[in-house]
mmCIF file of C-alpha atoms in Angstrom:
data_model
loop_
_atom_site.group_PDB
_atom_site.id
_atom_site.type_symbol
_atom_site.label_atom_id
_atom_site.label_comp_id
_atom_site.label_asym_id
_atom_site.label_seq_id
_atom_site.Cartn_x
_atom_site.Cartn_y
_atom_site.Cartn_z
ATOM 1 C CA MET A 30 20.638 -9.213 -20.511
ATOM 2 C CA SER A 31 17.121 -7.811 -20.388
ATOM 3 C CA HIS A 32 16.496 -4.390 -18.937
ATOM 4 C CA VAL A 33 13.257 -3.116 -17.417
ATOM 5 C CA GLN A 34 11.202 -1.021 -19.845
ATOM 6 C CA GLU A 35 7.724 0.517 -19.887
ATOM 7 C CA GLY A 36 5.274 -2.399 -19.966
ATOM 8 C CA SER A 37 7.857 -5.019 -18.920
ATOM 9 C CA PHE A 38 6.575 -8.102 -17.119
ATOM 10 C CA LEU A 39 8.698 -8.604 -14.003
ATOM 11 C CA THR A 40 9.406 -11.428 -11.619
ATOM 12 C CA LEU A 41 11.013 -9.935 -8.558
ATOM 13 C CA HIS A 42 11.534 -10.045 -4.848
ATOM 14 C CA TYR A 43 11.024 -6.817 -2.986
ATOM 15 C CA ARG A 44 11.004 -5.399 0.487
ATOM 16 C CA MET A 45 9.326 -2.104 1.263
ATOM 17 C CA SER A 46 10.049 -0.421 4.553
ATOM 18 C CA GLY A 47 8.977 2.823 6.090
ATOM 19 C CA PRO A 48 10.730 5.262 8.405
ATOM 20 C CA GLY A 49 12.476 3.535 11.278
ATOM 21 C CA GLY A 50 12.894 0.469 9.093
ATOM 22 C CA GLN A 51 9.523 -1.182 9.809
ATOM 23 C CA VAL A 52 8.920 -3.639 6.993
ATOM 24 C CA ILE A 53 5.579 -3.249 5.201
ATOM 25 C CA ILE A 54 5.941 -5.912 2.491
ATOM 26 C CA ASP A 55 8.695 -8.497 2.117
ATOM 27 C CA THR A 56 8.632 -11.263 -0.489
ATOM 28 C CA PHE A 57 12.238 -12.418 -0.013
ATOM 29 C CA ASP A 58 11.233 -15.301 2.273
ATOM 30 C CA GLY A 59 8.481 -16.622 0.024
ATOM 31 C CA GLN A 60 7.298 -16.664 -3.576
ATOM 32 C CA PRO A 61 8.569 -13.842 -5.767
ATOM 33 C CA ALA A 62 6.026 -11.318 -7.006
ATOM 34 C CA THR A 63 5.063 -10.974 -10.663
ATOM 35 C CA LEU A 64 3.711 -7.753 -12.069
ATOM 36 C CA SER A 65 3.618 -5.757 -15.244
ATOM 37 C CA LEU A 66 4.917 -2.218 -15.257
ATOM 38 C CA GLY A 67 2.263 0.426 -15.769
ATOM 39 C CA SER A 68 -0.594 -1.659 -14.365
ATOM 40 C CA GLY A 69 -0.725 0.327 -11.121
ATOM 41 C CA GLN A 70 0.546 -2.440 -8.832
ATOM 42 C CA LEU A 71 3.471 -0.256 -7.779
ATOM 43 C CA SER A 72 3.420 3.494 -7.314
ATOM 44 C CA PRO A 73 4.545 5.457 -10.414
ATOM 45 C CA ALA A 74 7.570 6.808 -8.506
ATOM 46 C CA ILE A 75 8.806 3.263 -7.836
ATOM 47 C CA GLU A 76 8.083 2.126 -11.395
ATOM 48 C CA GLN A 77 10.119 5.036 -12.777
ATOM 49 C CA ARG A 78 13.100 3.947 -10.657
ATOM 50 C CA LEU A 79 12.905 0.369 -11.980
ATOM 51 C CA ILE A 80 13.152 1.362 -15.666
ATOM 52 C CA GLY A 81 16.594 0.571 -17.053
ATOM 53 C CA LEU A 82 17.565 -1.842 -14.279
ATOM 54 C CA GLU A 83 19.084 -5.114 -15.408
ATOM 55 C CA GLU A 84 17.638 -8.593 -14.980
ATOM 56 C CA GLY A 85 19.379 -10.396 -12.113
ATOM 57 C CA SER A 86 20.420 -7.185 -10.361
ATOM 58 C CA ARG A 87 19.560 -6.065 -6.834
ATOM 59 C CA HIS A 88 18.999 -2.450 -5.811
ATOM 60 C CA VAL A 89 17.946 -0.320 -2.859
ATOM 61 C CA ILE A 90 15.790 2.653 -3.851
ATOM 62 C CA ASP A 91 15.186 5.474 -1.371
ATOM 63 C CA LEU A 92 12.052 7.542 -1.926
ATOM 64 C CA ASP A 93 11.551 10.906 -0.250
ATOM 65 C CA GLU A 94 8.624 11.782 1.995
ATOM 66 C CA GLY A 95 5.386 11.577 0.048
ATOM 67 C CA GLU A 96 7.106 10.408 -3.140
ATOM 68 C CA ALA A 97 5.992 6.775 -2.977
ATOM 69 C CA PHE A 98 2.383 7.192 -1.812
ATOM 70 C CA GLY A 99 1.694 10.912 -1.993
ATOM 71 C CA GLU A 100 1.222 13.383 0.812
ATOM 72 C CA ARG A 101 -1.266 12.797 3.590
ATOM 73 C CA GLN A 102 -4.706 14.177 2.664
ATOM 74 C CA PRO A 103 -6.664 15.562 5.628
ATOM 75 C CA GLU A 104 -9.972 14.983 3.763
ATOM 76 C CA MET A 105 -9.156 11.252 3.730
ATOM 77 C CA VAL A 106 -9.840 11.157 7.486
ATOM 78 C CA GLN A 107 -13.604 10.670 7.857
ATOM 79 C CA TRP A 108 -16.245 9.604 10.346
ATOM 80 C CA VAL A 109 -18.213 6.511 9.330
ATOM 81 C CA ALA A 110 -21.608 6.030 11.000
ATOM 82 C CA ARG A 111 -22.216 2.819 12.940
ATOM 83 C CA ARG A 112 -25.277 2.116 10.778
ATOM 84 C CA LEU A 113 -23.096 2.118 7.649
ATOM 85 C CA LEU A 114 -20.455 -0.064 9.338
ATOM 86 C CA ASN A 115 -23.212 -2.563 10.210
ATOM 87 C CA GLU A 116 -24.339 -2.627 6.565
ATOM 88 C CA LEU A 117 -20.794 -3.090 5.253
ATOM 89 C CA GLY A 118 -19.591 -5.580 7.828
ATOM 90 C CA ASP A 119 -20.401 -7.532 10.957
ATOM 91 C CA PRO A 120 -22.958 -5.666 13.126
ATOM 92 C CA HIS A 121 -21.366 -7.185 16.248
ATOM 93 C CA GLU A 122 -17.846 -6.063 15.354
ATOM 94 C CA GLN A 123 -16.166 -3.973 18.033
ATOM 95 C CA TYR A 124 -13.846 -1.387 16.515
ATOM 96 C CA ALA A 125 -10.787 -0.048 18.318
ATOM 97 C CA PRO A 126 -8.163 2.543 17.378
ATOM 98 C CA GLY A 127 -5.496 0.943 15.216
ATOM 99 C CA ASP A 128 -7.856 -1.588 13.606
ATOM 100 C CA VAL A 129 -7.492 -1.755 9.838
ATOM 101 C CA VAL A 130 -10.822 -2.365 8.109
ATOM 102 C CA GLN A 131 -11.402 -3.224 4.445
ATOM 103 C CA PHE A 132 -14.240 -1.334 2.753
ATOM 104 C CA PRO A 133 -15.755 -2.310 -0.601
ATOM 105 C CA THR A 134 -15.322 0.170 -3.437
ATOM 106 C CA PRO A 135 -18.591 1.687 -4.702
ATOM 107 C CA ASP A 136 -18.563 -0.645 -7.726
ATOM 108 C CA GLY A 137 -18.141 -3.635 -5.395
ATOM 109 C CA LEU A 138 -15.178 -4.940 -7.409
ATOM 110 C CA GLY A 139 -12.370 -3.975 -5.061
ATOM 111 C CA SER A 140 -11.674 -2.816 -1.573
ATOM 112 C CA TYR A 141 -9.693 -0.152 0.209
ATOM 113 C CA ALA A 142 -8.409 -0.003 3.744
ATOM 114 C CA GLY A 143 -9.146 2.446 6.510
ATOM 115 C CA SER A 144 -7.371 2.597 9.839
ATOM 116 C CA ALA A 145 -9.562 3.351 12.862
ATOM 117 C CA VAL A 146 -8.384 6.444 14.734
ATOM 118 C CA GLU A 147 -11.158 7.083 17.250
ATOM 119 C CA VAL A 148 -14.480 5.517 18.281
ATOM 120 C CA ARG A 149 -17.360 7.726 19.448
ATOM 121 C CA GLU A 150 -19.929 6.763 22.076
ATOM 122 C CA ASP A 151 -22.636 6.489 19.400
ATOM 123 C CA GLY A 152 -20.517 3.851 17.667
ATOM 124 C CA ALA A 153 -19.300 6.023 14.797
ATOM 125 C CA VAL A 154 -15.641 5.439 13.928
ATOM 126 C CA LEU A 155 -13.122 7.962 12.636
ATOM 127 C CA PHE A 156 -11.170 6.258 9.843
ATOM 128 C CA ASP A 157 -7.978 7.386 8.160
ATOM 129 C CA PHE A 158 -8.081 6.274 4.513
ATOM 130 C CA ASN A 159 -4.598 7.589 3.722
ATOM 131 C CA HIS A 160 -2.021 4.962 2.790
ATOM 132 C CA PRO A 161 -0.069 4.187 6.003
ATOM 133 C CA LEU A 162 3.091 5.428 4.271
ATOM 134 C CA ALA A 163 1.566 8.603 2.787
ATOM 135 C CA GLY A 164 3.874 11.504 3.542
ATOM 136 C CA GLN A 165 6.597 9.149 4.762
ATOM 137 C CA PRO A 166 9.979 8.285 3.297
ATOM 138 C CA VAL A 167 10.068 4.740 1.921
ATOM 139 C CA GLN A 168 12.919 2.367 1.167
ATOM 140 C CA PHE A 169 12.310 -0.137 -1.627
ATOM 141 C CA GLU A 170 14.750 -3.005 -2.024
ATOM 142 C CA VAL A 171 14.331 -5.045 -5.193
ATOM 143 C CA GLN A 172 15.917 -8.132 -6.721
ATOM 144 C CA LEU A 173 14.979 -8.501 -10.392
ATOM 145 C CA ILE A 174 14.699 -12.216 -11.103
ATOM 146 C CA GLY A 175 13.175 -12.060 -14.567
ATOM 147 C CA VAL A 176 12.309 -9.348 -17.085
ATOM 148 C CA LEU A 177 10.088 -10.095 -20.093
#
């Protein structure tokens, strides 16, 4: 039987849930995920827990507050001017608290998400760029289908 090692290529199903059991990601009903360990697709804390697990096995991994996605960073909560939002997106977009908006990274190759917290009268929006599970305990259930 193969065991997970640094750099292993994995085929797996996983379910990640936050406090109160709300499910964030669940692949069990669809196609399994494929990823290689160490490529940054999973947080380092989760990757460390996968090392040594056996192909074909199923596990539930509990991660303490802040362990999976770090602690909440107050400086990651920032106002974004309406002018900049118009440049980055649809000028007619109406933003409301709770909206999750994708922003391009400075190099234009990727994106990152911000969650709208507050909208000012001048149209500026306060976004929280922390991961939604930052500072929260996370449960990670995994079924290892294949390990290469």
